[in-house]
Amino acid sequence: MLQQIDRVAQGGANGNTSLQRVNDFVVKFANVNGSGSASANALFAKAVLRMGIAATPRNIFPSNIQGLPTWYEVRISDAGHLAARGGGPDLMIAMNPQTWDQDVKSIEPGGYLFYDNTKPMPPEKFRNDITVIGVPLTEITNKAYTDSRQRQLFKNIVGLGALSALIEMDPAVIEKLLSEQFKGRDKLIAANVQALNMGRDWVKQNLDWPIGLTLKHANTVGDRIFIDGNSAAALGAVYGGATVCAWYPITPSSSLAEAFIRYCGQMRTDKATGKKNYAIVQAEDELASIGMVIGAAWNGSRAFTATSGPGISLMQEFIGLAYFAEIPAVIFDVQRAGPSTGMPTRTQQTDITACAYASHGDTKHVLLIPEDPYECFEFGALAFDLADRLQTPIFVMLDLEIGMNDRLTKPFEWDDARRLDRGKVMTAEDLESGKLFGRYLDVDNDGIAYRTLPGTHPTKGAFFTRGTSKNSMARYSEEGADYQENMERLLKKHHTARFLVPPAIERKADAPTKLGAIYYGSTSPAIAEADALLAEQGIHLDLLRVRGFPFGPEVEAFIEAHDHVFVVEQNRDGQLRSLLINELEINPKKLGKVVHYDGTPISARFIAGAIAANIEKAAQ
């Protein structure tokens, strides 16, 4: 019945000892799609947070959902580190025979393997430098339940109970979560609590517990909330005044549109009449979705779409139309690994240049680059103000790591006195007073012309919107001077945007240094941790987090102030680095490339190792 192989607790063949850590380790669950494990895994992560311990879960799943392997990794960090740690897990919950060998191989030396030993594994399937803990989960559940579906579902809860005992997780916290999850269904609550205790009781009666990895109540979560970036961005869109969403499902952005649907149902539906004050259309493809967004925005609505890299590729011509005809639109791009289909369920920062210069001809677009769900909410709302003010498409650049994974973040803030910034819109009163209206006439020397909305005035302020060249009065013209004047004005508008996008944030090193690092987006928590690791080696870096494009003057000043600057990003070609070189005319030799692009989140260990190796190589 019990096969517990402990090759390291007493010294082990290699002289190693098992890991001993409190509130600082990585747990990884290896499962199969459709096994019902997802809810139990999420329950584990939430229970850690309810104990006051900072934790960051990550879903790792294939793009093919037909019963293929999935993993769920939870980094538990009392120090508050939210980035992927790098390396393997300290505790592997191996429930998938298909991935057994790679799962066992990935465990950190001195780590722990937890598995269902109803059918014992041969000794050669283990390692000499880890502790193996077998619990007969199938045997336990088969004795307790006769229904096959119940056996499968409750096996996950029995396993969670056994795990909770091994690492001293507070069972009262899990029971409270179960009561919240199944509120009003008392029989389900009781059944799940019973299964939980079955696992706990078995461990207490048959094993030495706890193991070397344990949890203790703490207070590192604080007042932070737990939410994914896609939901946060969708909520930001609601607060930003969006009333139209046209989208086509694509991983990893679909949940953003779905969250917007949910929030609109709560906040944009008249409670008295049931009237919906919004329009959401699932289009037939990405081309149709961006076309609908542009049409709605031209009519004065605040409209957006949510997509990923392949969708951006398909939208190119319409994006160019919105840029040249100067129609506000918001595009949430939740980036994934490309090119082509690439790895749809893996994270990367691969659309930076594609979005910055989207469409053919000379185009330059505004990018907002959030680092966490808080900024997804903040930038999600800001994007609509900027789109109206600049009369152009605005890209909000999330990625799968931010968009689809729950993360601790500070509570969202909103000023109820804030009003929507509709930008330069000429009213009927303005037109009636005799003000000169030319749709593409730059009267303020900032590159932004005044516009009118359809129906503003019965006889004045109308213009013809076209994707072809025109003069400042919106009349068709292929005169070279008219075209060039228009293109120069668009460039001037882009320059104006430098002072409207969120400025880059600098963080000074504790010691004077001429070395710097530029980073953005989901790289943020990893580089903060890597910075501390490098400081321990005597390597000090000033840090600059870029939050938007076009780059503000602070970005160029930061580069000029340092002898060498590492640009850290998650793509093969160093896309932000290329953008810096192209836009600011920086000497390429001054910008070092630190890139990570295997589809997993970038880690502190990777960043610190890459920068240290680069510095060592330069010193030789």
mmCIF file of N, CA, C and O in Angstrom, residues 197-239:
data_model
loop_
_atom_site.group_PDB
_atom_site.id
_atom_site.type_symbol
_atom_site.label_atom_id
_atom_site.label_comp_id
_atom_site.label_asym_id
_atom_site.label_seq_id
_atom_site.Cartn_x
_atom_site.Cartn_y
_atom_site.Cartn_z
ATOM 1 N N ASN A 197 -10.511 15.944 4.507
ATOM 2 C CA ASN A 197 -10.058 15.320 5.758
ATOM 3 C C ASN A 197 -9.633 13.875 5.570
ATOM 4 O O ASN A 197 -8.800 13.353 6.323
ATOM 5 N N MET A 198 -10.180 13.191 4.565
ATOM 6 C CA MET A 198 -9.732 11.830 4.274
ATOM 7 C C MET A 198 -8.246 11.833 3.922
ATOM 8 O O MET A 198 -7.478 10.975 4.389
ATOM 9 N N GLY A 199 -7.851 12.796 3.100
ATOM 10 C CA GLY A 199 -6.445 12.895 2.732
ATOM 11 C C GLY A 199 -5.572 13.284 3.907
ATOM 12 O O GLY A 199 -4.479 12.723 4.100
ATOM 13 N N ARG A 200 -6.033 14.239 4.692
ATOM 14 C CA ARG A 200 -5.262 14.678 5.865
ATOM 15 C C ARG A 200 -5.099 13.534 6.867
ATOM 16 O O ARG A 200 -4.001 13.299 7.390
ATOM 17 N N ASP A 201 -6.186 12.836 7.128
ATOM 18 C CA ASP A 201 -6.137 11.765 8.116
ATOM 19 C C ASP A 201 -5.196 10.641 7.675
ATOM 20 O O ASP A 201 -4.458 10.069 8.494
ATOM 21 N N TRP A 202 -5.214 10.323 6.374
ATOM 22 C CA TRP A 202 -4.345 9.247 5.907
ATOM 23 C C TRP A 202 -2.875 9.597 6.128
ATOM 24 O O TRP A 202 -2.090 8.757 6.582
ATOM 25 N N VAL A 203 -2.515 10.830 5.819
ATOM 26 C CA VAL A 203 -1.124 11.256 6.001
ATOM 27 C C VAL A 203 -0.733 11.192 7.478
ATOM 28 O O VAL A 203 0.338 10.678 7.839
ATOM 29 N N LYS A 204 -1.605 11.678 8.333
ATOM 30 C CA LYS A 204 -1.289 11.706 9.762
ATOM 31 C C LYS A 204 -1.143 10.303 10.347
ATOM 32 O O LYS A 204 -0.364 10.074 11.281
ATOM 33 N N GLN A 205 -1.869 9.365 9.773
ATOM 34 C CA GLN A 205 -1.835 7.999 10.296
ATOM 35 C C GLN A 205 -0.726 7.139 9.693
ATOM 36 O O GLN A 205 -0.351 6.121 10.279
ATOM 37 N N ASN A 206 -0.193 7.540 8.549
ATOM 38 C CA ASN A 206 0.724 6.658 7.830
ATOM 39 C C ASN A 206 2.102 7.243 7.533
ATOM 40 O O ASN A 206 3.013 6.482 7.198
ATOM 41 N N LEU A 207 2.273 8.546 7.631
ATOM 42 C CA LEU A 207 3.533 9.158 7.249
ATOM 43 C C LEU A 207 4.106 10.017 8.363
ATOM 44 O O LEU A 207 3.388 10.466 9.266
ATOM 45 N N ASP A 208 5.414 10.243 8.283
ATOM 46 C CA ASP A 208 6.027 11.257 9.135
ATOM 47 C C ASP A 208 5.756 12.607 8.497
ATOM 48 O O ASP A 208 6.106 12.848 7.344
ATOM 49 N N TRP A 209 5.143 13.481 9.234
ATOM 50 C CA TRP A 209 4.779 14.783 8.700
ATOM 51 C C TRP A 209 5.025 15.843 9.764
ATOM 52 O O TRP A 209 5.079 15.527 10.954
ATOM 53 N N PRO A 210 5.238 17.074 9.416
ATOM 54 C CA PRO A 210 5.295 17.619 8.055
ATOM 55 C C PRO A 210 6.639 17.313 7.399
ATOM 56 O O PRO A 210 7.573 16.847 8.047
ATOM 57 N N ILE A 211 6.713 17.625 6.077
ATOM 58 C CA ILE A 211 7.988 17.517 5.372
ATOM 59 C C ILE A 211 8.787 18.803 5.613
ATOM 60 O O ILE A 211 8.396 19.646 6.415
ATOM 61 N N GLY A 212 9.891 18.951 4.893
ATOM 62 C CA GLY A 212 10.754 20.111 5.130
ATOM 63 C C GLY A 212 10.235 21.417 4.570
ATOM 64 O O GLY A 212 10.768 22.486 4.893
ATOM 65 N N LEU A 213 9.227 21.365 3.729
ATOM 66 C CA LEU A 213 8.621 22.575 3.169
ATOM 67 C C LEU A 213 7.302 22.817 3.891
ATOM 68 O O LEU A 213 6.394 21.979 3.825
ATOM 69 N N THR A 214 7.198 23.921 4.599
ATOM 70 C CA THR A 214 6.002 24.166 5.400
ATOM 71 C C THR A 214 5.508 25.596 5.233
ATOM 72 O O THR A 214 6.242 26.487 4.789
ATOM 73 N N LEU A 215 4.242 25.784 5.614
ATOM 74 C CA LEU A 215 3.599 27.092 5.564
ATOM 75 C C LEU A 215 3.249 27.563 6.972
ATOM 76 O O LEU A 215 2.794 26.772 7.799
ATOM 77 N N LYS A 216 3.471 28.834 7.212
ATOM 78 C CA LYS A 216 3.076 29.469 8.466
ATOM 79 C C LYS A 216 2.315 30.750 8.140
ATOM 80 O O LYS A 216 2.654 31.443 7.178
ATOM 81 N N HIS A 217 1.297 31.052 8.926
ATOM 82 C CA HIS A 217 0.547 32.286 8.703
ATOM 83 C C HIS A 217 1.499 33.480 8.691
ATOM 84 O O HIS A 217 2.441 33.553 9.475
ATOM 85 N N ALA A 218 1.260 34.407 7.769
ATOM 86 C CA ALA A 218 2.125 35.582 7.624
ATOM 87 C C ALA A 218 1.263 36.783 7.252
ATOM 88 O O ALA A 218 0.022 36.701 7.226
ATOM 89 N N ASN A 219 1.927 37.888 6.921
ATOM 90 C CA ASN A 219 1.192 39.092 6.525
ATOM 91 C C ASN A 219 1.891 39.786 5.363
ATOM 92 O O ASN A 219 2.105 40.995 5.382
ATOM 93 N N THR A 220 2.271 38.995 4.354
ATOM 94 C CA THR A 220 2.950 39.592 3.198
ATOM 95 C C THR A 220 1.986 39.924 2.066
ATOM 96 O O THR A 220 2.368 40.605 1.119
ATOM 97 N N VAL A 221 0.753 39.448 2.166
ATOM 98 C CA VAL A 221 -0.243 39.794 1.145
ATOM 99 C C VAL A 221 -0.725 41.219 1.338
ATOM 100 O O VAL A 221 -0.892 41.983 0.384
ATOM 101 N N GLY A 222 -0.906 41.620 2.588
ATOM 102 C CA GLY A 222 -1.365 42.981 2.879
ATOM 103 C C GLY A 222 -2.754 43.229 2.324
ATOM 104 O O GLY A 222 -3.620 42.355 2.344
ATOM 105 N N ASP A 223 -2.950 44.436 1.774
ATOM 106 C CA ASP A 223 -4.274 44.791 1.256
ATOM 107 C C ASP A 223 -4.394 44.568 -0.247
ATOM 108 O O ASP A 223 -5.342 45.033 -0.880
ATOM 109 N N ARG A 224 -3.431 43.843 -0.814
ATOM 110 C CA ARG A 224 -3.444 43.636 -2.257
ATOM 111 C C ARG A 224 -4.608 42.737 -2.692
ATOM 112 O O ARG A 224 -5.100 41.929 -1.907
ATOM 113 N N ILE A 225 -5.014 42.923 -3.933
ATOM 114 C CA ILE A 225 -6.075 42.100 -4.495
ATOM 115 C C ILE A 225 -5.451 41.069 -5.435
ATOM 116 O O ILE A 225 -4.284 41.174 -5.812
ATOM 117 N N PHE A 226 -6.252 40.093 -5.844
ATOM 118 C CA PHE A 226 -5.782 38.966 -6.648
ATOM 119 C C PHE A 226 -6.638 38.903 -7.901
ATOM 120 O O PHE A 226 -7.821 38.578 -7.842
ATOM 121 N N ILE A 227 -6.056 39.237 -9.051
ATOM 122 C CA ILE A 227 -6.833 39.329 -10.280
ATOM 123 C C ILE A 227 -5.910 39.147 -11.474
ATOM 124 O O ILE A 227 -4.704 39.394 -11.382
ATOM 125 N N ASP A 228 -6.461 38.721 -12.597
ATOM 126 C CA ASP A 228 -5.668 38.587 -13.815
ATOM 127 C C ASP A 228 -5.723 39.884 -14.614
ATOM 128 O O ASP A 228 -6.650 40.682 -14.488
ATOM 129 N N GLY A 229 -4.724 40.087 -15.473
ATOM 130 C CA GLY A 229 -4.613 41.320 -16.228
ATOM 131 C C GLY A 229 -5.725 41.528 -17.236
ATOM 132 O O GLY A 229 -6.147 42.668 -17.482
ATOM 133 N N ASN A 230 -6.222 40.448 -17.854
ATOM 134 C CA ASN A 230 -7.307 40.598 -18.816
ATOM 135 C C ASN A 230 -8.567 41.143 -18.153
ATOM 136 O O ASN A 230 -9.234 42.033 -18.692
ATOM 137 N N SER A 231 -8.898 40.621 -16.983
ATOM 138 C CA SER A 231 -10.070 41.125 -16.264
ATOM 139 C C SER A 231 -9.864 42.575 -15.845
ATOM 140 O O SER A 231 -10.786 43.397 -15.924
ATOM 141 N N ALA A 232 -8.646 42.889 -15.402
ATOM 142 C CA ALA A 232 -8.345 44.256 -14.984
ATOM 143 C C ALA A 232 -8.462 45.228 -16.153
ATOM 144 O O ALA A 232 -9.007 46.327 -16.020
ATOM 145 N N ALA A 233 -7.942 44.834 -17.321
ATOM 146 C CA ALA A 233 -8.025 45.693 -18.503
ATOM 147 C C ALA A 233 -9.474 45.899 -18.931
ATOM 148 O O ALA A 233 -9.868 47.008 -19.325
ATOM 149 N N ALA A 234 -10.277 44.840 -18.854
ATOM 150 C CA ALA A 234 -11.691 44.942 -19.219
ATOM 151 C C ALA A 234 -12.416 45.905 -18.288
ATOM 152 O O ALA A 234 -13.250 46.713 -18.731
ATOM 153 N N LEU A 235 -12.113 45.824 -17.002
ATOM 154 C CA LEU A 235 -12.720 46.744 -16.044
ATOM 155 C C LEU A 235 -12.269 48.173 -16.326
ATOM 156 O O LEU A 235 -13.064 49.123 -16.235
ATOM 157 N N GLY A 236 -11.001 48.346 -16.689
ATOM 158 C CA GLY A 236 -10.505 49.662 -17.073
ATOM 159 C C GLY A 236 -11.244 50.208 -18.274
ATOM 160 O O GLY A 236 -11.536 51.413 -18.347
ATOM 161 N N ALA A 237 -11.571 49.336 -19.237
ATOM 162 C CA ALA A 237 -12.315 49.773 -20.410
ATOM 163 C C ALA A 237 -13.699 50.292 -20.025
ATOM 164 O O ALA A 237 -14.179 51.287 -20.573
ATOM 165 N N VAL A 238 -14.351 49.612 -19.071
ATOM 166 C CA VAL A 238 -15.661 50.073 -18.601
ATOM 167 C C VAL A 238 -15.533 51.447 -17.974
ATOM 168 O O VAL A 238 -16.282 52.384 -18.306
ATOM 169 N N TYR A 239 -14.563 51.608 -17.067
ATOM 170 C CA TYR A 239 -14.365 52.899 -16.406
ATOM 171 C C TYR A 239 -13.899 53.964 -17.403
ATOM 172 O O TYR A 239 -14.143 55.151 -17.202
#
